[in-house]
Coordinates of C-alpha atoms and ligand atoms in Angstrom, one line a residue:
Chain A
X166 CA 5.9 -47.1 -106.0
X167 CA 9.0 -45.2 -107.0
X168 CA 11.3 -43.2 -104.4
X169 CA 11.8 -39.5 -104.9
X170 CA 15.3 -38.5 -104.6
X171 CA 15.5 -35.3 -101.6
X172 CA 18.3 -33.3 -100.7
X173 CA 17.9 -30.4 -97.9
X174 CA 20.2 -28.5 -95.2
X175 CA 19.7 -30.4 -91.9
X176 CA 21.4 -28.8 -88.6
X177 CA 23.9 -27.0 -91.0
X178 CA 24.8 -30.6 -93.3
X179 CA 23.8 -31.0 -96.5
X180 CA 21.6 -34.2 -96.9
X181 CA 20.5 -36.9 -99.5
X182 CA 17.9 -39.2 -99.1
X183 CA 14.7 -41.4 -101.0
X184 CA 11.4 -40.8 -100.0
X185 CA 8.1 -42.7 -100.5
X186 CA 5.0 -40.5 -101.8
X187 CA 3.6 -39.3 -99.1
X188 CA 6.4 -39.2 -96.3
X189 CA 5.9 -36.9 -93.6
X190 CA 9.4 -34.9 -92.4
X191 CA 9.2 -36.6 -89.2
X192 CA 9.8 -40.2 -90.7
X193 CA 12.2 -38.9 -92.8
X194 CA 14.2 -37.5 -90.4
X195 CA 14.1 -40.1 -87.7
X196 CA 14.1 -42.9 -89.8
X197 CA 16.1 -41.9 -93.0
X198 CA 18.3 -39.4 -91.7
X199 CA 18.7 -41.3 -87.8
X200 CA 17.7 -37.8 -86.0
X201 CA 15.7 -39.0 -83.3
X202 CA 14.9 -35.6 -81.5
X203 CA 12.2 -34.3 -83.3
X204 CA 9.7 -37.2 -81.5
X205 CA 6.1 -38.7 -83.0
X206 CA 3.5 -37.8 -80.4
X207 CA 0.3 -37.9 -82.3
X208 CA 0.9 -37.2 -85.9
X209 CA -2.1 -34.8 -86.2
X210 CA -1.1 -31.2 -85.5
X211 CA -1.8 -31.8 -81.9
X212 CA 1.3 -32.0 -79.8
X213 CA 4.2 -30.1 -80.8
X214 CA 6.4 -32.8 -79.9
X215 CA 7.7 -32.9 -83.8
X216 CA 8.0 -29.0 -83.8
X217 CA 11.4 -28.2 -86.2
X218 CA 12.3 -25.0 -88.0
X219 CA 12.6 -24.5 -91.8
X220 CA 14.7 -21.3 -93.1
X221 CA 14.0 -20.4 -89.2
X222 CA 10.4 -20.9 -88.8
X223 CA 8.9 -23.2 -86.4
X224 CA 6.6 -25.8 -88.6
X225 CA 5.2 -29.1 -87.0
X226 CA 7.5 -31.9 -89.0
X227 CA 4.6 -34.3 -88.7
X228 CA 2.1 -32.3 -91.0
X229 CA 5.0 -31.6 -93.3
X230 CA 5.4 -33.4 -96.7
X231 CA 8.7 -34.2 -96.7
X232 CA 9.4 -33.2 -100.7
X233 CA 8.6 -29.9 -99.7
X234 CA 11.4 -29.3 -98.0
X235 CA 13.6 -29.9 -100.8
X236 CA 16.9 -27.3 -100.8
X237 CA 15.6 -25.6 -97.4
X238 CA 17.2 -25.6 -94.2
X239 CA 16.0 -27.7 -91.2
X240 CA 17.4 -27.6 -87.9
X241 CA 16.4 -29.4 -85.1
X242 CA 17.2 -30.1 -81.8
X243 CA 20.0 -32.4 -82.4
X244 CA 21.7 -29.0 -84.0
X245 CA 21.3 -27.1 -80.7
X246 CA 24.1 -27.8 -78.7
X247 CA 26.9 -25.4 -79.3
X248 CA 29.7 -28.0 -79.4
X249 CA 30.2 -30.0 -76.2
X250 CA 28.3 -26.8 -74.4
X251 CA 24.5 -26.5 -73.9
X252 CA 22.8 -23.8 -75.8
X253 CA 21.3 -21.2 -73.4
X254 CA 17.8 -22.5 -73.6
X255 CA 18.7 -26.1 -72.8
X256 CA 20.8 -24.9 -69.6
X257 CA 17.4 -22.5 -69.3
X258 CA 15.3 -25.8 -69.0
X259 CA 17.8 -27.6 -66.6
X260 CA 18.3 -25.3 -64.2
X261 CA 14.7 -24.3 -63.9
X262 CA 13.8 -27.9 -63.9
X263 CA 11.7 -27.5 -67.4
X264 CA 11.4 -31.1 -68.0
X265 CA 9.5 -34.0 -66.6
X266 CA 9.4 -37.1 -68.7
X267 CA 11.1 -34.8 -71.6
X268 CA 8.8 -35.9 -74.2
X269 CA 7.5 -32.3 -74.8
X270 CA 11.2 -31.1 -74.7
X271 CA 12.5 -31.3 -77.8
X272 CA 9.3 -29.5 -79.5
X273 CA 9.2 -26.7 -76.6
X274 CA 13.0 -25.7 -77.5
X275 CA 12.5 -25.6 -81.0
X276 CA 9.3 -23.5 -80.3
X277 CA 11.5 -21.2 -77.6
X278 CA 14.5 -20.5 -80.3
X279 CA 11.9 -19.4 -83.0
X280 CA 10.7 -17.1 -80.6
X281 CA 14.3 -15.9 -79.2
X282 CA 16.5 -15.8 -82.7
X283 CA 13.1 -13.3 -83.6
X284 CA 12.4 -11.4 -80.2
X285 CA 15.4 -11.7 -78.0
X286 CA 14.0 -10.4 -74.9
X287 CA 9.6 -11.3 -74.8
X288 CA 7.3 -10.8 -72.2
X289 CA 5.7 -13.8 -70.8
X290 CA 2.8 -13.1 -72.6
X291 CA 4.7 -13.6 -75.6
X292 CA 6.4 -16.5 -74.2
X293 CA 2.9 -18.4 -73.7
X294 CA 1.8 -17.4 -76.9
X295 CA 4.5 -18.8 -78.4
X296 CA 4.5 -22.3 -76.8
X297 CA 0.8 -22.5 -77.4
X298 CA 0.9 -25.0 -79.8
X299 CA 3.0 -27.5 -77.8
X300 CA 1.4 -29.6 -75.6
X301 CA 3.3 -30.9 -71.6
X302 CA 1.7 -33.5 -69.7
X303 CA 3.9 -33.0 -66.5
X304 CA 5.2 -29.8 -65.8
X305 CA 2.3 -27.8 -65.7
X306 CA 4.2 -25.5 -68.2
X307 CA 5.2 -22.7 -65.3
X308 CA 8.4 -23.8 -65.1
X309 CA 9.0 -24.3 -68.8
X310 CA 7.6 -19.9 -69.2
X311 CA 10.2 -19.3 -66.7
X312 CA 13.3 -21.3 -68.4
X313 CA 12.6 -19.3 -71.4
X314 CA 12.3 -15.9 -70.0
X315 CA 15.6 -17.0 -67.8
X316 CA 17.2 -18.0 -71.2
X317 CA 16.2 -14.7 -72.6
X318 CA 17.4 -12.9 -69.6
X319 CA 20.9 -14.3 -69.8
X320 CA 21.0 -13.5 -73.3
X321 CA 20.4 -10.1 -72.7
X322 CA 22.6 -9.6 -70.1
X323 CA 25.3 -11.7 -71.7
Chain B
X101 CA 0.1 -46.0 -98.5
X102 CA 1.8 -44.6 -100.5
X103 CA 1.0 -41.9 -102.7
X104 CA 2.2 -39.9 -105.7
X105 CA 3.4 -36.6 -105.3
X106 CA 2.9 -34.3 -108.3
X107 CA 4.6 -30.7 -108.3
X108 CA 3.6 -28.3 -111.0
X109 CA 5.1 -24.8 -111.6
X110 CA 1.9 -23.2 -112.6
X111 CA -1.4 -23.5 -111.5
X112 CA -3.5 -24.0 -114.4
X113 CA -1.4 -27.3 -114.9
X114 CA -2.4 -28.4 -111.2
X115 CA -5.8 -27.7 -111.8
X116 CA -6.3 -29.4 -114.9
X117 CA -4.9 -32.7 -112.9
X118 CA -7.2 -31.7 -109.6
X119 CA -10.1 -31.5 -111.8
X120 CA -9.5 -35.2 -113.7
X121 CA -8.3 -37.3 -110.9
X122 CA -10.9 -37.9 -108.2
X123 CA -8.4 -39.2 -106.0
X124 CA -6.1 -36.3 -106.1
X125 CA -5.6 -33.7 -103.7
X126 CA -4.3 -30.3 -103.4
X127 CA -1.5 -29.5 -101.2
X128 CA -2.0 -25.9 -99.6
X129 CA -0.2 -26.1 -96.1
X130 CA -1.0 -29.5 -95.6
X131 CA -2.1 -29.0 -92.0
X132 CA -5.1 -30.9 -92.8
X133 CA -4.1 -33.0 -96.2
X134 CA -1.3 -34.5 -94.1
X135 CA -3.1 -35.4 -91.1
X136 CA -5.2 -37.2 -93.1
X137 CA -2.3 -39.3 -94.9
X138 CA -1.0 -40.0 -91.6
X139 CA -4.4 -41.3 -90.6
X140 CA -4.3 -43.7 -93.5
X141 CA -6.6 -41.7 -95.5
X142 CA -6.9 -44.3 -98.6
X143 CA -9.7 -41.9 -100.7
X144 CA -6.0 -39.7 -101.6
X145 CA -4.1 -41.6 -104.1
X146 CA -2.4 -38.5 -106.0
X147 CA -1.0 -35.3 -104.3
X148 CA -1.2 -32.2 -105.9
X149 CA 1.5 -28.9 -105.2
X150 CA 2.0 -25.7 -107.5
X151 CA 4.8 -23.5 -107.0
X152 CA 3.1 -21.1 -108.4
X153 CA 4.7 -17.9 -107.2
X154 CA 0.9 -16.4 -108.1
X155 CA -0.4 -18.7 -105.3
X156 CA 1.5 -16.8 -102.5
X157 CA 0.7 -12.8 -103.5
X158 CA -0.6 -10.2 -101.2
X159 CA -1.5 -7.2 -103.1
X160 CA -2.9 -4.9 -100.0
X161 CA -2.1 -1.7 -100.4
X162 CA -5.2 -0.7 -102.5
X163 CA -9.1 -0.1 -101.4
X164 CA -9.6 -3.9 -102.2
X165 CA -7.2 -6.8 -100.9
X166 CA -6.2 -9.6 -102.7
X167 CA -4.7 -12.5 -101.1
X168 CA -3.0 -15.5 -103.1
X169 CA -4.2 -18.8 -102.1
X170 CA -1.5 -20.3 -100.7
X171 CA -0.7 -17.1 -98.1
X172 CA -0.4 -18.2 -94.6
X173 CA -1.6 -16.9 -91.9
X174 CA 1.9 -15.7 -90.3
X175 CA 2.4 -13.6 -93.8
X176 CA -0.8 -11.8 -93.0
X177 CA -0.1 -11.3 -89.3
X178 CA 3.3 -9.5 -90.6
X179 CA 1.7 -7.3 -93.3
X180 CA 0.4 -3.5 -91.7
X181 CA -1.7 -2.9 -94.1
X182 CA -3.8 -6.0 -93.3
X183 CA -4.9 -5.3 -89.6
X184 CA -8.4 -5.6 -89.9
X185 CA -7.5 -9.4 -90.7
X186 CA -5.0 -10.0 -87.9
X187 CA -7.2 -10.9 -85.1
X188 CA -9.2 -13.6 -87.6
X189 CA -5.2 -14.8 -88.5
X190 CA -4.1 -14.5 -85.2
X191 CA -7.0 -16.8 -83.4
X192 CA -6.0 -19.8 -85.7
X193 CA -3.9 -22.5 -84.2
X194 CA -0.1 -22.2 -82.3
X195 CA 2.6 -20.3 -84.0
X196 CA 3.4 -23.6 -86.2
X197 CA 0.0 -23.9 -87.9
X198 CA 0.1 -20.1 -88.5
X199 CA 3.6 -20.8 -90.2
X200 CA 2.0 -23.5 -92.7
X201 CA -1.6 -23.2 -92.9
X202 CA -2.9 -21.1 -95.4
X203 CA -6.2 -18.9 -97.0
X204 CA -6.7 -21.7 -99.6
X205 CA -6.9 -24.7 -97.6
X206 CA -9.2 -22.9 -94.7
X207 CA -12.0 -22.2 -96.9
X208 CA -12.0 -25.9 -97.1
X209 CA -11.3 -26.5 -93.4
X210 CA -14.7 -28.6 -91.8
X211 CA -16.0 -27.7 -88.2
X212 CA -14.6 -26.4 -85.7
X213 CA -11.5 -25.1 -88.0
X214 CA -12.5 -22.3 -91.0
X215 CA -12.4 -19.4 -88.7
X216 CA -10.3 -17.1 -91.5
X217 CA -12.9 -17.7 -94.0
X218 CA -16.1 -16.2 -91.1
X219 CA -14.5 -13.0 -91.6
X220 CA -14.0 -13.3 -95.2
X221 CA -17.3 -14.5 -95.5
X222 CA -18.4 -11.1 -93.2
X223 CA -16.6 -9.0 -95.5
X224 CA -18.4 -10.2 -99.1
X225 CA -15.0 -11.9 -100.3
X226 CA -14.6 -13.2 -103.7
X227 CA -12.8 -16.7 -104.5
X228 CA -11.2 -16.6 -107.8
X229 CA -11.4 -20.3 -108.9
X230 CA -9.5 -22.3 -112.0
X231 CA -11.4 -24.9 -112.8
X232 CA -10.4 -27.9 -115.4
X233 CA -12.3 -25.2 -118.5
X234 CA -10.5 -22.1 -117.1
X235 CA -11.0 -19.8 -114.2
X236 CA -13.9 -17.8 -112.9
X237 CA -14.4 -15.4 -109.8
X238 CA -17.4 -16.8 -107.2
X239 CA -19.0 -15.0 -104.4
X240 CA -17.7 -17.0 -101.0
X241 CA -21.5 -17.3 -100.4
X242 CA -22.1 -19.4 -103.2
X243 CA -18.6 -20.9 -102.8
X244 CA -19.7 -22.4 -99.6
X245 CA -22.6 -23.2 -100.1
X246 CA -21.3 -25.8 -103.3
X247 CA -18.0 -26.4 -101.3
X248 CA -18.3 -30.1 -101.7
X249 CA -18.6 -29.9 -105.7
X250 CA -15.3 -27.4 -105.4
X251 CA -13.4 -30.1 -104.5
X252 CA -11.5 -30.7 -108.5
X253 CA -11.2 -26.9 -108.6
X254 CA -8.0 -25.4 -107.6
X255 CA -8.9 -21.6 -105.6
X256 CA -6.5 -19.4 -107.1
X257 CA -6.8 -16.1 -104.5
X258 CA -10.0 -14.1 -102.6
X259 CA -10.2 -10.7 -102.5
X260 CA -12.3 -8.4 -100.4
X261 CA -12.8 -4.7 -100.1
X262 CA -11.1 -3.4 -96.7
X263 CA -13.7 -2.1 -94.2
X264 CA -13.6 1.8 -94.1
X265 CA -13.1 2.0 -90.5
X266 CA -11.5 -0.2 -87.5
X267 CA -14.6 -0.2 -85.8
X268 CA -16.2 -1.4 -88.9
X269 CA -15.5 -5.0 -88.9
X270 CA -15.5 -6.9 -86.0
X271 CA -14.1 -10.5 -84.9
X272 CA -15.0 -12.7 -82.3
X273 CA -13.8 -16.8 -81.5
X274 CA -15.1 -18.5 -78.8
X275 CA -12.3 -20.9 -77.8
X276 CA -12.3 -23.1 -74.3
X277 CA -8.6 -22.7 -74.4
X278 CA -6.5 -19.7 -75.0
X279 CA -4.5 -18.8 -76.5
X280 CA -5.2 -21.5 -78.6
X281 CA -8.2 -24.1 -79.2
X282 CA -11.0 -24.8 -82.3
X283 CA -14.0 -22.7 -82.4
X284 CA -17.0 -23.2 -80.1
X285 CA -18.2 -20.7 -82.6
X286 CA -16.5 -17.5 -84.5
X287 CA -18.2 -14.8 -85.1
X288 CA -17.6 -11.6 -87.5
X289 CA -19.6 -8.6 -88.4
X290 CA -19.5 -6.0 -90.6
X291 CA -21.3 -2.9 -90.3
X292 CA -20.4 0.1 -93.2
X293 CA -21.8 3.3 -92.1
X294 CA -23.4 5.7 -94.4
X295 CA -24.8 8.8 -93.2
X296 CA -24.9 7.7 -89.9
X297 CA -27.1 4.6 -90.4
X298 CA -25.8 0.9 -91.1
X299 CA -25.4 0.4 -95.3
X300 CA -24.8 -3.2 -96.0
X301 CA -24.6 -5.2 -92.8
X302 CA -23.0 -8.8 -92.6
X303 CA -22.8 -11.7 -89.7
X304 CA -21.1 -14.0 -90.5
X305 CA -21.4 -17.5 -88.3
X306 CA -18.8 -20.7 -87.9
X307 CA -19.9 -23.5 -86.4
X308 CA -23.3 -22.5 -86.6
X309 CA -23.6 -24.7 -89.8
X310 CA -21.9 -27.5 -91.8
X311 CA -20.5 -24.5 -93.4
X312 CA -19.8 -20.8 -92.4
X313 CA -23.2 -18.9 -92.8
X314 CA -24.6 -15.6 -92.8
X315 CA -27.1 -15.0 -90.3
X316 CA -29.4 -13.2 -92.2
X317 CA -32.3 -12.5 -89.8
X318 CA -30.2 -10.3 -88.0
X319 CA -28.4 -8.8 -90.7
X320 CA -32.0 -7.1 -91.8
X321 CA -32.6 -6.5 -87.7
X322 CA -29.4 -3.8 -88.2
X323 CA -29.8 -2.4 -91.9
X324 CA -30.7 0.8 -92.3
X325 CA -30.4 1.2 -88.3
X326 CA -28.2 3.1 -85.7
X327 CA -26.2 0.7 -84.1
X328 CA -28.3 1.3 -80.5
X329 CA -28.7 -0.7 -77.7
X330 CA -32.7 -1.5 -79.1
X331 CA -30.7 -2.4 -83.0
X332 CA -28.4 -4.9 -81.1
X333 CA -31.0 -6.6 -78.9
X334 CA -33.3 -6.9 -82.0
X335 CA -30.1 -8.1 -84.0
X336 CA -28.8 -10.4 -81.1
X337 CA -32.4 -12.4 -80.8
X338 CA -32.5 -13.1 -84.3
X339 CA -28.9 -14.6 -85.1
X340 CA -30.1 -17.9 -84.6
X341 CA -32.7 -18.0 -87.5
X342 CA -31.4 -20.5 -90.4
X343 CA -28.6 -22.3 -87.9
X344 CA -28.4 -25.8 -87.8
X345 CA -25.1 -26.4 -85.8
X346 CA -24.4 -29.4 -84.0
X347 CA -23.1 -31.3 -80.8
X348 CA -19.4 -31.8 -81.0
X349 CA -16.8 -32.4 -78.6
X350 CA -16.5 -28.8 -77.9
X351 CA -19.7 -28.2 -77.6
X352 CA -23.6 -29.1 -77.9
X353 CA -26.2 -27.6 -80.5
X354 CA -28.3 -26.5 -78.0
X355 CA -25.2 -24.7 -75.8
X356 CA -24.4 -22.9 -79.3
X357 CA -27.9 -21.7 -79.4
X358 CA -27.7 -20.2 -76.0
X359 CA -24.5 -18.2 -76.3
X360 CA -24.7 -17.0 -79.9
X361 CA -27.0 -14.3 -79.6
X362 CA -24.9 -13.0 -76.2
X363 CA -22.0 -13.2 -77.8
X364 CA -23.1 -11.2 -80.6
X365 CA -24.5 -8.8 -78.4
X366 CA -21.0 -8.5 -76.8
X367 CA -19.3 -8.4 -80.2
X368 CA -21.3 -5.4 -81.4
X369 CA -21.9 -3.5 -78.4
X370 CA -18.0 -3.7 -78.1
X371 CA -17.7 -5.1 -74.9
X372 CA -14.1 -7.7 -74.5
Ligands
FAD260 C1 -3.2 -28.3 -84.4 C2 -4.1 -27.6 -85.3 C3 -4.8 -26.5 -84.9 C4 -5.7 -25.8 -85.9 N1 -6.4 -24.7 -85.4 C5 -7.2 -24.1 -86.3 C6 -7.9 -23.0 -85.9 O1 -7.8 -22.5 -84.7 N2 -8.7 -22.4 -86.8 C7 -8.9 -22.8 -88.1 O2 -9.6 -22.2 -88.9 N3 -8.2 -23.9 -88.5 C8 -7.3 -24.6 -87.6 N4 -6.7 -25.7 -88.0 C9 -7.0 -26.2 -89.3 C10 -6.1 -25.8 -90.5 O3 -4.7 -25.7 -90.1 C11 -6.5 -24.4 -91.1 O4 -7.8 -24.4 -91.4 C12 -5.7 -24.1 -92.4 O5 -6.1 -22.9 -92.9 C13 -5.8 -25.1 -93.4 O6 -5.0 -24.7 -94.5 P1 -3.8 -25.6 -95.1 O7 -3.2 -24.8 -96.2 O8 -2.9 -26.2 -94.1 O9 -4.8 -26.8 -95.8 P2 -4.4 -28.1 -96.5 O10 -4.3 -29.2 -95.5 O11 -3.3 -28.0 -97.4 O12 -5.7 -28.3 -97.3 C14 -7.0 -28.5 -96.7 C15 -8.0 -28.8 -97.8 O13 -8.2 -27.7 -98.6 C16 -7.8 -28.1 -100.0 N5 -7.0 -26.9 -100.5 C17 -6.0 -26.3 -99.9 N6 -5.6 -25.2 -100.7 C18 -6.4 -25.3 -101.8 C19 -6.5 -24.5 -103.0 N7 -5.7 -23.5 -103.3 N8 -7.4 -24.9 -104.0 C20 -8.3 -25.9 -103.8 N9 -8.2 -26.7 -102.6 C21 -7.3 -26.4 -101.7 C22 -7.0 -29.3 -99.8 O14 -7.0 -30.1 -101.0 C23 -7.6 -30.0 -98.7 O15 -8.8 -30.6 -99.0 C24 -5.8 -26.3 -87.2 C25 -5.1 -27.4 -87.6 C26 -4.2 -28.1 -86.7 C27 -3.4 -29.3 -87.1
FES261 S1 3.6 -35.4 -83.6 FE1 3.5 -33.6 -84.8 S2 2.2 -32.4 -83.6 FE2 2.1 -34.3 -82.5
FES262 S1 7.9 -33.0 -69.5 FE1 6.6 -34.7 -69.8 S2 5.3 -33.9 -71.4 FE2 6.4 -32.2 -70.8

């Protein structure tokens, strides 16, 4: 089967790869392009672990074909560090202990900047509503509400 | 496996391939085509995609709605003069599934997913349809009810007429979790007014059936009635009458039974 050639904007680099028919955005990103923070958790919708953003909305990279994505702009959360500093939500999630096992991690930040870069400063109403789709095993998800409406406060006040 | 992709620009192109390839499938959102090709799906051999800039058209601010095929759910949440659909658009999925999955591929959508297409079912849509001889405009009834023989036709767009009032139409999904979850069973209604009496009455039922369904029985309990407390007991006793839903993980045939007709009740007697 032939390769199609792809070329997309990933965390603000252009990129050039060869896909198989059929490849999901996940595999190409972990195993073509080497970015191993979006992670595979069930490859059905389910999780959220695999949660990216395209032109700045949060889509699950595991339901995504990865042709689609052709000339569009994916960042994830290898892209999220502002230089050799944490970005607000990832200090958010350490000082408020957020992570566990840090499976979920990676998809719950991605799903937290969609809803920051649109609503700077949500209720936590809002906040649950937009974590919804992402799935935590360990923390029992309080602590992950409140890193995000701590991120959000610093923002404001920063 | 792999498979081959195919990308049209227009959509009588894709649907000429849809129609002659049994093993090809149409790529709306691909919430549900691509969970299937990372299951291993072998019965898709050939993807379809149109970039059809027809596919993804909202044309709302008339008396009737259109809405292009390929719209997602977030596009209708951000459109004002489409509120009577947000709370069908909002009850489907997280924020990422509202962000890719799409009008199109939730008329296909098999238990407990479909919700969208209850309320469009409620609300009389229309499916415009291009099939492999050119394309044709098919009440959603009938649509559903031959969805399996749809499956080389590309949908195009449905369009409905918007309710005359808020209070009009009516929504309901029965989830276990919340915000989020697939439906126990959805529920919409709508109930035009005309000189003070109910002109036209729909329910509209998922999960109730293989397919969305119209429960009739209680659709003649409310024509031509005020919407009393004696119409919705009358309507509410007889939603069950042509339903043939079944036990699933989320819930059991018999526990659907039970809590239709209350939730019905609830739904039309406006209670949360
Ligand atoms: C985690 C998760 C949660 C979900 N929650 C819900 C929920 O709460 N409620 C709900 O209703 N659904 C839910 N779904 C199911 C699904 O996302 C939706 O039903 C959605 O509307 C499907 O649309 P799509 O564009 O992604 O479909 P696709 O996967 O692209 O397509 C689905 C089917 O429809 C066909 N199709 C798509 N577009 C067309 C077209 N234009 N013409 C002809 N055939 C077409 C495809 O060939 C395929 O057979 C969920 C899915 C996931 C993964
Ligand atoms: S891996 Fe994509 S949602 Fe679970
Ligand atoms: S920290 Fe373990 S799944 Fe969330």
């Amino acid at each position: 089967m032939s390769k199609t050639p792809l070329q997309f904007r990933h965390n603000g680099r252009d990129v050039a790869i060869f896909v198989d028919g059929g490849t999901n955005l996940l595999v190409a990103l972990r195993e073509l392009i080497g970015d191993m923070t979006p992670k595979f958790g069930c490859g059905q919708g389910g999780c959220g672990t695999c949660s990216v953003l395209i032109d700045g909305e949060l889509h699950l990279s595991c339901l995504t074909l990865a042709e689609t994505v052709a000339g569009r702009s994916i960042e994830t959360l290898d892209g999220m560090k502002q230089g050799p500093n944490l970005h607000p939500l990832q200090r958010a999630f350490a000082d408020n202990f957020a992570a566990q096992c840090g499976y979920c991690t990676p998809g719950m930040l991605m799903a937290a900047k969609a809803l920051l870069d649109r609503n700077p400063s949500p209720s936590r109403a809002e906040v649950v509503e937009a974590i919804s789709g992402n799935i935590c095993r360990c923390t029992g998800y309080e602590p992950i509400i409140n890193a995000i409406l701590a991120a959000a406060g610093g923002r404001a006040s920063a | 496996m792999a498979v081959t992709v195919k990308t049209f620009a227009n959509s009588a192109e894709a649907a000429a391939v849809l129609s002659s390839d049994r093993g090809a499938r149409y790529l709306g959102g691909g919430t549900l085509v691509m969970r299937a090709l990372n299951e291993g799906d072998v019965s898709i051999s050939t993807v379809v995609r149109a970039n059809d800039q027809a596919l993804a058209r909202i044309e709302a601010s008339g008396p009737r709605i259109t809405l292009g095929a390929g719209v997602t759910f977030a596009r209708i949440l951000g459109e004002r003069d489409l509120v009577f659909l947000h709370a069908p658009a909002r009850s489907i999925g997280g924020p990422a599934v509202r962000n890719m999955g799409t009008v199109g591929g939730n008329l296909f959508a098999p238990n407990p997913y479909g919700d969208f297409t209850v309320a469009l079912l409620a609300l009389d849509a229309t499916v415009a349809v291009q099939g492999g001889f050119g394309a044709r405009d098919i009440a959603i009834e009938e649509f559903l009810q031959s969805r399996e023989r749809q499956s080389g036709a590309l949908v195009l767009s449905v369009s409905c007429t918007r309710p005359t009032s808020a209070e009009a139409f009516r929504y309901r999904k029965v989830a276990r979790i919340k915000p989020k979850g697939g439906s126990v069973i959805t529920l919409a209604a709508h109930l035009p007014i005309s000189g003070g009496r109910i002109a036209g009455a729909r329910i509209a039922l998922g999960s109730m059936a293989p397919t969305q369904i119209r429960a009739k029985a209680a659709e003649r309990a409310l024509e031509g009635r005020i919407l009393d407390a004696a119409t919705i007991s009358a309507a509410a006793s007889a939603v069950t009458e042509g339903t043939s839903p079944s036990d699933n993980a989320l819930g059991s045939a018999w526990y659907r039974r039970e809590i239709v007709g209350v939730h019905l009740r609830r739904l039309l007697s406006g209670q949360e």
